[in-house]
Coordinates of C-alpha atoms and ligand atoms in Angstrom, one line a residue:
X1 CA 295.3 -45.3 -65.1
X2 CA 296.3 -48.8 -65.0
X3 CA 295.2 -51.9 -66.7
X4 CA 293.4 -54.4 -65.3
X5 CA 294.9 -57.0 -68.0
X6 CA 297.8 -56.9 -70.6
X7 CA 298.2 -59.1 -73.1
X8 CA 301.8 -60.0 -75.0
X9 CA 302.1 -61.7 -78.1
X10 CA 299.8 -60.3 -80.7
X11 CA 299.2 -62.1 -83.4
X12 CA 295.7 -62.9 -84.7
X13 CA 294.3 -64.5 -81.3
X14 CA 296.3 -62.5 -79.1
X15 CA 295.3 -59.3 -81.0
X16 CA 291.7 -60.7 -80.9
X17 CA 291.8 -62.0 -77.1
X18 CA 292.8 -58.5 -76.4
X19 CA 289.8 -56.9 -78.5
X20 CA 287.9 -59.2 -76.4
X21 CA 288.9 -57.7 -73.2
X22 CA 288.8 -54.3 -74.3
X23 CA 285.6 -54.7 -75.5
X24 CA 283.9 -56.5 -72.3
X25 CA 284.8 -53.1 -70.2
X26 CA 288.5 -54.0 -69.2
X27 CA 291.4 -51.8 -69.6
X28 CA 294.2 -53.7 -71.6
X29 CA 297.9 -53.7 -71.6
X30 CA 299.1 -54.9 -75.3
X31 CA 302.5 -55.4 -76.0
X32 CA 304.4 -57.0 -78.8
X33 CA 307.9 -57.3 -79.4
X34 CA 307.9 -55.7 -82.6
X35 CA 306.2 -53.0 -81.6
X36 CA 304.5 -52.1 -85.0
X37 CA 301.8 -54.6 -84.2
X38 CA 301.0 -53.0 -81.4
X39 CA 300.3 -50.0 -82.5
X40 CA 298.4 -51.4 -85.0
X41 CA 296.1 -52.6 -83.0
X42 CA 295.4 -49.4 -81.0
X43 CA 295.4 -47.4 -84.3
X44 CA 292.7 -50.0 -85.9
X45 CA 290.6 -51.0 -82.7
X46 CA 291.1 -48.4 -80.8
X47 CA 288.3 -47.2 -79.9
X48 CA 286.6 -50.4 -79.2
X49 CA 288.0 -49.9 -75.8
X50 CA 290.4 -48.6 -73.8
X51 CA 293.9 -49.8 -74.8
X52 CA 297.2 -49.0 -73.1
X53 CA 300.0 -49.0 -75.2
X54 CA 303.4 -51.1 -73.6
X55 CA 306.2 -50.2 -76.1
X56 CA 309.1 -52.0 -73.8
X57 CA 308.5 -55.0 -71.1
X58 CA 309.3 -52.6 -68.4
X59 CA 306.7 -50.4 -69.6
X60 CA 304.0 -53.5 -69.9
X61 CA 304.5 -55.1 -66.3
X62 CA 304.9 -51.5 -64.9
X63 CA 301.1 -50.6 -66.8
X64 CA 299.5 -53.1 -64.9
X65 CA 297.2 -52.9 -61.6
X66 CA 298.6 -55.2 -58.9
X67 CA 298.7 -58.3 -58.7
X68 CA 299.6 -58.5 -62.2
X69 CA 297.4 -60.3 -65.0
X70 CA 300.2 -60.4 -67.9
X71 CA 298.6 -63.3 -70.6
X72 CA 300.9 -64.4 -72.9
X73 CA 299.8 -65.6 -76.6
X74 CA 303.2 -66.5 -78.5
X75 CA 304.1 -69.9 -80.1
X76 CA 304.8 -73.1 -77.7
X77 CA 307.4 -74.7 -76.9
X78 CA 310.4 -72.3 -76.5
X79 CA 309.5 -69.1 -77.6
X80 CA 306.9 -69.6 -74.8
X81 CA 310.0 -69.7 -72.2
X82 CA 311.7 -66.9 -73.5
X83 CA 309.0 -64.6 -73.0
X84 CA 308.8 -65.6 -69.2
X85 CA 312.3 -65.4 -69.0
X86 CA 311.8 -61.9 -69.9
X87 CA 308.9 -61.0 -67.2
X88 CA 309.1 -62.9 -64.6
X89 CA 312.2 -61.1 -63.6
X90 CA 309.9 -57.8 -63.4
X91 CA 307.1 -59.3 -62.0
X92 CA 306.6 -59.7 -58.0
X93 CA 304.5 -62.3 -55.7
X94 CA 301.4 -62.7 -56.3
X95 CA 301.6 -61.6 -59.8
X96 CA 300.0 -64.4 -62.3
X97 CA 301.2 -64.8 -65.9
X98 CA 298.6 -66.8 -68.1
X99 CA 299.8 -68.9 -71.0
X100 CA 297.1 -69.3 -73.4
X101 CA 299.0 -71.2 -76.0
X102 CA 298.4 -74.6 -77.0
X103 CA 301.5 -75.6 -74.7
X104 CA 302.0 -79.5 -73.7
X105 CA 300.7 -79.5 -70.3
X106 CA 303.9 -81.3 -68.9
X107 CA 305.8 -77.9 -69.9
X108 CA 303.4 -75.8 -68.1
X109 CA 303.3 -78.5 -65.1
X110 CA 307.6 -77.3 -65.1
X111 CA 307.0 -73.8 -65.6
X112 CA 304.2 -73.7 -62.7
X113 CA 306.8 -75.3 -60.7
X114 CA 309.5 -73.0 -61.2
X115 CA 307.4 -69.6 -60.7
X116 CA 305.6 -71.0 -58.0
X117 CA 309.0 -71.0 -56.4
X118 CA 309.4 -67.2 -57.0
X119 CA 305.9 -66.6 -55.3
X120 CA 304.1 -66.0 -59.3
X121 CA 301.4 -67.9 -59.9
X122 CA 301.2 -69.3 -63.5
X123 CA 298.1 -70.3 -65.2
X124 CA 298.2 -72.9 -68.5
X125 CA 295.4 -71.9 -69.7
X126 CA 293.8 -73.4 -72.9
X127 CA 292.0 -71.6 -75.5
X128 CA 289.8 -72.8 -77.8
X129 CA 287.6 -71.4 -81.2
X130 CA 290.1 -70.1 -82.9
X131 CA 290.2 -66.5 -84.4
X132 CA 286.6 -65.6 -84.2
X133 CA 286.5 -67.6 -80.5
X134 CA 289.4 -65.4 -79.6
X135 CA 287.3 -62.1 -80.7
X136 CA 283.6 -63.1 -80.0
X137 CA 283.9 -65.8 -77.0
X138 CA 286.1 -68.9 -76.8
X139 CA 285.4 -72.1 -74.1
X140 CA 288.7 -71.2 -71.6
X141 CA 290.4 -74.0 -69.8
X142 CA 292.4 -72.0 -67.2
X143 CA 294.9 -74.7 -65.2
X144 CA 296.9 -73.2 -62.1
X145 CA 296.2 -72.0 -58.4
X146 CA 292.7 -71.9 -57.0
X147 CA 293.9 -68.8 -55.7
X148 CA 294.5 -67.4 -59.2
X149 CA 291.4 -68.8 -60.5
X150 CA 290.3 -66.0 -57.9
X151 CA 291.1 -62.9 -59.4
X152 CA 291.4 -64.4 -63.2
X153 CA 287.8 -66.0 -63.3
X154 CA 285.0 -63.2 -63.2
X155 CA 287.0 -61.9 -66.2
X156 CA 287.7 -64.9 -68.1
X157 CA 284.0 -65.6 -67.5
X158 CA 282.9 -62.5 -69.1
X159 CA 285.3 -62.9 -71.9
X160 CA 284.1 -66.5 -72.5
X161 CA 281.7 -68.2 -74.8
X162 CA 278.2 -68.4 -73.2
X163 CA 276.3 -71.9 -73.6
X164 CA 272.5 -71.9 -74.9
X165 CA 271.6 -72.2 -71.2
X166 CA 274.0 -68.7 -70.4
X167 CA 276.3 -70.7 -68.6
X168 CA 280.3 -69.1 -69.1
X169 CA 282.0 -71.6 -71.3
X170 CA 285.2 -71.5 -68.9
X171 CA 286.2 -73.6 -65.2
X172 CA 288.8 -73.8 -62.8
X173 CA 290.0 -77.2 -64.7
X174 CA 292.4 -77.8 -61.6
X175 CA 295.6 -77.4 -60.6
X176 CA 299.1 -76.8 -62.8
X177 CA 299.1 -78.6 -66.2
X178 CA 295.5 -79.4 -65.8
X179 CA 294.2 -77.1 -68.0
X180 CA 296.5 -77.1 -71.1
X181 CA 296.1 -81.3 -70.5
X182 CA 292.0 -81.2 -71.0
X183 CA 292.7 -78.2 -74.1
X184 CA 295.1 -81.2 -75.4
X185 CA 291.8 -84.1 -75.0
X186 CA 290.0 -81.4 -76.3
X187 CA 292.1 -81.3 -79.7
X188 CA 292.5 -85.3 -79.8
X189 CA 288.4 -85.4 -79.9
X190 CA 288.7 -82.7 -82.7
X191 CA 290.7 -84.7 -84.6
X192 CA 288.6 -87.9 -84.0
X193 CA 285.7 -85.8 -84.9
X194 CA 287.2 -84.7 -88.6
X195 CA 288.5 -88.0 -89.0
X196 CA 284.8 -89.4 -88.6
X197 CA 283.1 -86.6 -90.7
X198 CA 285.7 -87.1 -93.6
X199 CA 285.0 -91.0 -93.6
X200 CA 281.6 -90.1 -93.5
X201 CA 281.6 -87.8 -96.7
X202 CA 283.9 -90.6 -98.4
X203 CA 281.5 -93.2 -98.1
X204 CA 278.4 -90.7 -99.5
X205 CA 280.4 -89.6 -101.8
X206 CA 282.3 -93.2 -103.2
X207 CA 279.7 -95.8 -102.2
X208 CA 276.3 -93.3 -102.4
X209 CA 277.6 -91.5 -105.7
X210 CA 276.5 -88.2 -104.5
X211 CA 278.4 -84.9 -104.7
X212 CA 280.0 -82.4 -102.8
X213 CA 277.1 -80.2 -102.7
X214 CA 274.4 -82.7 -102.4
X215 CA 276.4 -84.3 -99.3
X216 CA 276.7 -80.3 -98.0
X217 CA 273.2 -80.6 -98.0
X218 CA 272.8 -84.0 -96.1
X219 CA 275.3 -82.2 -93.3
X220 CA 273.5 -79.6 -93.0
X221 CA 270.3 -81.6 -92.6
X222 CA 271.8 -83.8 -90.0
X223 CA 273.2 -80.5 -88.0
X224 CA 268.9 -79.8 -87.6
X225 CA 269.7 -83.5 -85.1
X226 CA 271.6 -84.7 -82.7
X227 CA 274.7 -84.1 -84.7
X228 CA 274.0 -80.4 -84.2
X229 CA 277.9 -79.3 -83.8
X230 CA 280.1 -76.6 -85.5
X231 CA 282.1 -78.7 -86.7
X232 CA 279.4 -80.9 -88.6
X233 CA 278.2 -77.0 -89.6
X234 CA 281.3 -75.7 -91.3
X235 CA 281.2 -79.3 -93.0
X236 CA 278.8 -78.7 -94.8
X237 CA 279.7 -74.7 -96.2
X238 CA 283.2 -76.2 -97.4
X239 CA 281.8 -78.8 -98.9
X240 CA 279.3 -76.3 -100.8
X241 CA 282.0 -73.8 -102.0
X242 CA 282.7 -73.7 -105.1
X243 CA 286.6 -72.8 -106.8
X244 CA 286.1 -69.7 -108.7
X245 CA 289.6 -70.6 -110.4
X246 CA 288.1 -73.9 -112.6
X247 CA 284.1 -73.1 -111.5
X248 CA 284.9 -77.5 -109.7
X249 CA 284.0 -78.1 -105.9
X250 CA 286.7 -76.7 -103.8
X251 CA 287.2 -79.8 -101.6
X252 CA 288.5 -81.4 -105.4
X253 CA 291.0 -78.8 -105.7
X254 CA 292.8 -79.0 -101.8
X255 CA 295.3 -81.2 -101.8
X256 CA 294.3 -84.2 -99.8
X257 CA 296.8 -84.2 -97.5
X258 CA 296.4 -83.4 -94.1
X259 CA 298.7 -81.6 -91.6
X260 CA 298.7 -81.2 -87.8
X261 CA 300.8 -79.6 -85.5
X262 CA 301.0 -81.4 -82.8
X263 CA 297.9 -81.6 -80.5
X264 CA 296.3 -84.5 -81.7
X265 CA 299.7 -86.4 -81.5
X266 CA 299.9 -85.9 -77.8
X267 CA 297.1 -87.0 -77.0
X268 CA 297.8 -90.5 -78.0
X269 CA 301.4 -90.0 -76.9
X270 CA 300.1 -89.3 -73.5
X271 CA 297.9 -92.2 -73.7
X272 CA 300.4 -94.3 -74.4
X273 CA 301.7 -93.5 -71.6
X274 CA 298.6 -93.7 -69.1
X275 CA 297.7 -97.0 -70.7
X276 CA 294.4 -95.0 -72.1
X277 CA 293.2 -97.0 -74.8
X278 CA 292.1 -93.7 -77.0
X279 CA 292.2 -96.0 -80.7
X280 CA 290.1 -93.5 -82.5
X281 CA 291.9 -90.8 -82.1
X282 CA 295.0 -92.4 -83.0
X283 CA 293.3 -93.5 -86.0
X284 CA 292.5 -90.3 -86.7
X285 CA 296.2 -89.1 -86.0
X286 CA 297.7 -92.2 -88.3
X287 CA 294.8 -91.1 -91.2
X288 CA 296.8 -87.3 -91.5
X289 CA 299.8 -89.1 -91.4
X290 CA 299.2 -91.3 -94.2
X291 CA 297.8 -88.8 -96.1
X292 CA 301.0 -86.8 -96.0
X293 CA 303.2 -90.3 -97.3
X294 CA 302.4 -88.8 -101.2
X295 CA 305.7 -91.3 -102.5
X296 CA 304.2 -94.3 -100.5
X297 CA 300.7 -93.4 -101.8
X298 CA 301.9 -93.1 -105.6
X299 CA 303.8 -96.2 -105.4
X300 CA 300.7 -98.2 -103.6
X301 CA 297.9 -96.8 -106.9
X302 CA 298.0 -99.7 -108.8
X303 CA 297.3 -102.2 -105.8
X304 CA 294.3 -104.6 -106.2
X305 CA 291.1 -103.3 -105.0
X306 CA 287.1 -104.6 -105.3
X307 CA 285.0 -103.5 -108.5
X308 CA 282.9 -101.1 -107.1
X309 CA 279.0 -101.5 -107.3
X310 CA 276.8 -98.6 -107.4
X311 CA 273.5 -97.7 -105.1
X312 CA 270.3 -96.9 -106.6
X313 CA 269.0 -93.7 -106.1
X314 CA 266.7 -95.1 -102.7
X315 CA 269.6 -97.5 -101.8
X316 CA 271.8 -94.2 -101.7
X317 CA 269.0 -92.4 -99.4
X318 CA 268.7 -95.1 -96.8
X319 CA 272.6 -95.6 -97.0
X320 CA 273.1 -91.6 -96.2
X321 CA 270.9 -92.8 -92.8
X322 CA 272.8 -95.8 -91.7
X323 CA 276.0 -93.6 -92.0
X324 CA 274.5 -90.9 -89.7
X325 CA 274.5 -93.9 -87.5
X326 CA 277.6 -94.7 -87.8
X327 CA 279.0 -91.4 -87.5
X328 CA 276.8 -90.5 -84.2
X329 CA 278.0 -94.1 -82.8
X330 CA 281.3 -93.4 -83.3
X331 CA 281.6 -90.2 -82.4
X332 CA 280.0 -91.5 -78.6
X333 CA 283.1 -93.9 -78.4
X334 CA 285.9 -91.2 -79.4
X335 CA 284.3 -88.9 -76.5
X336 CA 284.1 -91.8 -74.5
X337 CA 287.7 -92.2 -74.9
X338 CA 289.0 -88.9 -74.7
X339 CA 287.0 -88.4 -70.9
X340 CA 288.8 -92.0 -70.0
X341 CA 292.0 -90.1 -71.0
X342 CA 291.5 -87.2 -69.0
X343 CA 289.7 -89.1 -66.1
X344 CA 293.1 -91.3 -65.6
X345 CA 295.1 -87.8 -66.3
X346 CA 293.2 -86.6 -63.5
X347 CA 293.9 -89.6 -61.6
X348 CA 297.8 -89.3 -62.5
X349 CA 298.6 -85.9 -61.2
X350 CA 296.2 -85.7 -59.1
X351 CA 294.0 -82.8 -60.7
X352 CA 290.4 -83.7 -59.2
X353 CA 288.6 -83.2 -62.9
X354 CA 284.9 -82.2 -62.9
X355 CA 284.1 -84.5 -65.8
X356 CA 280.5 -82.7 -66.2
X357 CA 282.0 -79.3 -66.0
X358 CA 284.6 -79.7 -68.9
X359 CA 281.7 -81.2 -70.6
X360 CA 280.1 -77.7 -69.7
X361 CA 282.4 -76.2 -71.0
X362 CA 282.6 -77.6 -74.5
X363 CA 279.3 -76.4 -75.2
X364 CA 280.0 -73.3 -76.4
X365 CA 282.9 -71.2 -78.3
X366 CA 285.3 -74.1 -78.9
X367 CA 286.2 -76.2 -82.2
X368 CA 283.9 -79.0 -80.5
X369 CA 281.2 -77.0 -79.2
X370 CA 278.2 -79.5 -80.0
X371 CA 274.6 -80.6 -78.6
X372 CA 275.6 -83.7 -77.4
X373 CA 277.8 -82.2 -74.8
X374 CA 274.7 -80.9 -73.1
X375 CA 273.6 -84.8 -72.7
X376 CA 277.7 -85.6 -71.6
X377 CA 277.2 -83.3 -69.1
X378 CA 274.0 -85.0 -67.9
X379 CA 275.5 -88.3 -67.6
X380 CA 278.7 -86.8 -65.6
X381 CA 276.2 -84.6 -63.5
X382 CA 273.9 -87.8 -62.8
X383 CA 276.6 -89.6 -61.8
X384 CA 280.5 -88.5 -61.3
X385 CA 282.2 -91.5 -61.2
X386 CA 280.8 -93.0 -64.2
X387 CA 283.4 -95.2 -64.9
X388 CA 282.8 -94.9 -68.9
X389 CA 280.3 -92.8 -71.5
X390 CA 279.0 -95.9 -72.4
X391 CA 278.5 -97.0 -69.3
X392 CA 275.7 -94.3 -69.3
X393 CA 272.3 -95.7 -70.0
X394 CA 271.4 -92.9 -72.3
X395 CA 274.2 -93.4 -74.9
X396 CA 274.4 -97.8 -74.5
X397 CA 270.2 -97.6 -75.5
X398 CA 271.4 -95.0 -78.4
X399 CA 274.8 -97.6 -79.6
X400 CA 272.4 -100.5 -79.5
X401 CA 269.9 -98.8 -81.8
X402 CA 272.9 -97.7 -83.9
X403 CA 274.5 -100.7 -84.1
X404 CA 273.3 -102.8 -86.6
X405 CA 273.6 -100.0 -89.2
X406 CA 277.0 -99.2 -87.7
X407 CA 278.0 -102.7 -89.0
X408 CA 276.3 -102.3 -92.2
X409 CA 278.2 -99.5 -93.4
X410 CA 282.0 -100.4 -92.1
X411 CA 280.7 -104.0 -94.6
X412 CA 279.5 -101.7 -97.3
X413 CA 282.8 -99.4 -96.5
X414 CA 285.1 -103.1 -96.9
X415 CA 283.2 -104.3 -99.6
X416 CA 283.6 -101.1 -101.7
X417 CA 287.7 -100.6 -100.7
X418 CA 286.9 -97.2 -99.0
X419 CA 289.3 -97.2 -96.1
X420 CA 287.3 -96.2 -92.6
X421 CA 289.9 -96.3 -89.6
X422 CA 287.9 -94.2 -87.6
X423 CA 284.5 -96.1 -87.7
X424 CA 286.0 -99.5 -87.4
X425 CA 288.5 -98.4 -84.8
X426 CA 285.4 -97.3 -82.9
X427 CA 283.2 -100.4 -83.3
X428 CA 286.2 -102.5 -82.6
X429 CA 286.6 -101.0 -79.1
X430 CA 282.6 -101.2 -78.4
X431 CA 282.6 -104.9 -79.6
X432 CA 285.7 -105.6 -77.3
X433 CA 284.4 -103.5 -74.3
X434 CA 281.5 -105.8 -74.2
X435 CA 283.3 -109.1 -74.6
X436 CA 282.4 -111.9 -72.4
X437 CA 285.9 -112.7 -73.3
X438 CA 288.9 -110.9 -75.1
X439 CA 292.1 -113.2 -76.7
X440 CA 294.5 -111.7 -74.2
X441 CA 294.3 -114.8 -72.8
X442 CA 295.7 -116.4 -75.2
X443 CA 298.3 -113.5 -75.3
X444 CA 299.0 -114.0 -71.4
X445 CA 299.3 -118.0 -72.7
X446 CA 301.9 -117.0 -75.2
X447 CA 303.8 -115.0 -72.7
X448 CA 304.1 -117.4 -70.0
X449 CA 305.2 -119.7 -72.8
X450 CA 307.8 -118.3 -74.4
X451 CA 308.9 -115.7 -71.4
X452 CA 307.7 -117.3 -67.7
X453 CA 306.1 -114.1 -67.8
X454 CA 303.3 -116.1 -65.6
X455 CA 299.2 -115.2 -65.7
X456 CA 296.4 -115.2 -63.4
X457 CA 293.5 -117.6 -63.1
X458 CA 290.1 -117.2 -63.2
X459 CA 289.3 -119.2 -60.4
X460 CA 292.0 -118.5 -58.0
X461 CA 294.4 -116.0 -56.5
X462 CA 298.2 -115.4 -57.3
X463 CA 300.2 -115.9 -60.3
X464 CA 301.1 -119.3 -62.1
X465 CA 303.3 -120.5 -64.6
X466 CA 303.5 -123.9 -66.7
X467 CA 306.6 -125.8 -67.0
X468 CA 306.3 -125.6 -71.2
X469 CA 309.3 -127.1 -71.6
X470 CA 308.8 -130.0 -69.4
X471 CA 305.8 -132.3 -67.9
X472 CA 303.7 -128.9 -67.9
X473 CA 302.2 -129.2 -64.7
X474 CA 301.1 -126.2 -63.2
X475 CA 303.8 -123.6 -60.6
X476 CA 302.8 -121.0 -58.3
X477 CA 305.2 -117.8 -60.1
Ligands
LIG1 C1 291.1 -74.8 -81.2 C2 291.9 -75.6 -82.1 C3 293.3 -75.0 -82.3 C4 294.2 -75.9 -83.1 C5 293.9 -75.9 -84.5 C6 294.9 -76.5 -85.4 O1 290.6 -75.4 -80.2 O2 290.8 -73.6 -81.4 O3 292.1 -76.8 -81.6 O4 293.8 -74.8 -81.0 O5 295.5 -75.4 -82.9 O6 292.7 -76.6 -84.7 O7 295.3 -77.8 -85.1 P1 296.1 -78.7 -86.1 O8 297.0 -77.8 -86.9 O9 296.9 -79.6 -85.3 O10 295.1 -79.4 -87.0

């Protein structure tokens, strides 16, 4: 017998992406270079499927059905190369190796490249849901050939997450990098999306006065709404648990400082690049960062600060609303952001992005999964080109009923000294979005002044430039 899919790389998601297979009907390949964990697995999960045991790389390739589905789960970057240094030596055309590592998509746009060369297709392919998505159903965001997407997709499809409506949580994303790009938007969001639930539990916790369990309790209330997300879900059970070391709330006994490996930062890098204004998730980026400066943060303790003033018990309640407000709000302007990001992504490199599918998706399995995809989806579906989330009637009539509470609570948030990057990030992009008129102006002004770095005019074509220095009259640049 031979398998229809091996997987190499087997720690915890590649062990449980394996399971997965094995357990949807598929015979699977596993291979690991220290071989123990291999046998592991087929010793523990054996008979959850049927395993093939692949003690060398020769043995491996040579255990698979042709053409050759060889996944690889092992650490980006350049243990990622090694292993397909090591393969694609054995494998021949038409043979596809999938990387379902968080790599940086311009890495797998190289490595497509180069095995495309030798006939093998390679498919970036990002995987999100972590350990128990790996296992149970993740959202797949499989990059690469169409042609590849061919044979891969009926099994990624029954290996994915399902959304409420059945739909498979996984899509051709598009060619090359595209896929491990959108699983890189996808993290950015995640991050916004912490970033705005840990402001969120600040401010009920510092400017409401309640605790960690009754805010656990106001999360999970909001999850019955249209914050309904795993993410707003898992919230709410950390902020319940309880240490059993000193019997005080666990979240007081982590120390509050955040790390990241990587994701999140590309995906303001890259906007950077594309000119992608993506400030909330930056701000949530910069927020871990800071968190980690613990000598900058010691030395900065005794700085001046306002006297706080504390809510009554019904100012408290109507405060929790106005920050679910301000959460929802904010959270439509980092997803608005992050779809800008991969919508001029798309744009760069030419991918062709289903907006509405990725939206799709994100309903199910990944770290994101939420209900208000399910309404992202609508907008994209109603209308493809939508040049921005907010352009969508939908989410501008649910900002403008969120607004003026949105304000309240980044005033209550300055007022008190509780630091809210993400919210105010957010509303700062909304407010300048719908500007009559921004201060770049001015800035263009400056430029021209102290560069010739000329402007435009609102009232006629081409490019001008005052003589600052002399009777400043008015050139054509
Ligand atoms: C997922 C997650 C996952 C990511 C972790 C850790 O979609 O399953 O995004 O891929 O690696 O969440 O990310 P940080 O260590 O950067 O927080």
């Amino acid at each position: 017998t031979s398998a229809q899919i091996g997987v190499t790389g087997l720690a915890v998601m590649g062990r449980n992406l394996a399971r997965n297979f094995a357990r949807n009907g598929y015979t699977v390949a596993v291979h690991n270079r220290t071989v123990s964990r291999a046998q592991a697995l087929v010793e523990e999960f054996g008979d959850e499927g049927d395993f093939i045991l692949a003690e060398t790389a020769k043995e491996f390739v040579a255990a698979l059905e042709r053409p050759r589905r060889l996944v690889i789960m092992v650490k980006a970057g350049d243990p990622t190369d090694a292993v397909i240094q090591e393969f694609a030596p054995l494998l021949e055309p038409g043979d596809m190796i999938i990387d379902g590592g968080n790599a940086h998509f311009a890495d797998t746009r190289r490595r497509e490249r180069e095995l495309r060369e030798r006939g093998i297709h390679f498919v970036g392919t990002g995987i999100s849901g972590g350990e128990e998505g790996a296992l149970h159903g993740p959202s797949i965001m499989p990059g690469g050939s169409k042609e590849s997407y061919e044979s891969l997709g009926p099994m990624l499809e029954k290996i994915s997450a399902k959304a409420k409506d059945g739909a498979p949580c996984v899509t051709h994303v598009g060619p090359d990098g595209a896929g491990h790009f959108v699983k890189m938007v996808h993290n950015g969001i995640e991050y916004a999306d912490m970033q705005l639930i840990g402001e969120a539990y600040q401010l009920l916790r510092d400017v409401a006065g309640y605790s960690p369990a009754q805010i656990a309790d106001i999360f999970r209330t909001w999850n019955t709404g249209r914050l309904d997300s795993y993410l707003i879900e898992i919230t709410a059970e950390v902020l319940s648990h309880v240490d059993s070391a000193t019997g005080k709330p666990f979240v007081d006994v982590v120390v509050d400082q955040a790390e990241q490996k990587g994701t999140g930062r590309w995906t303001v890098q890259i906007a950077l690049d594309l000119g992608v204004p993506v400030s909330g998730i930056a701000e949530a980026v910069f927020a871990r960062s800071l968190s980690g400066h613990a000598a900058l943060r010691d030395a900065s303790r005794g700085l001046a600060g306002p006297k706080p003033a504390a809510l009554s018990e019904s100012e408290a309640g109507a405060f929790a609303d106005r920050v679910e407000q301000a959460l929802y709000a904010s959270k439509i302007v980092s997803y608005t952001q992050g779809f800008h990001e991969i919508a001029a992504g798309s744009e760069e490199y030419d991918w062709d992005i289903d907006l509405g599918a990725v939206s799709s998706i994100w309903r199910g399995g990944c770290i994101i999964r939420a209900a208000f995809l399910d309404r992202i989806r609508s907008a994209y579906d109603a209308r493809p080109d939508l040049p921005s989330l907010l352009s969508d009637e939908t989410f501008a009539q649910e900002i403008a009923q969120a607004q003026d509470d949105w304000r309240e609570v980044i005033i209550a948030a300055t007022r008190q000294g509780v630091a809210v990057p993400g919210f105010s990030a957010a509303l700062a992009y909304y407010d300048a979005l719908r500007a009559e008129r921004l201060p770049a102006a001015l800035t263009q002004g400056q430029r021209d002044f102290f560069g010739a770095h000329t402007y435009r005019r609102v009232d006629r074509e081409g490019a001008f430039h005052t003589l600052w220095g002399g009777d400043r009259s008015e050139v054509p640049a």
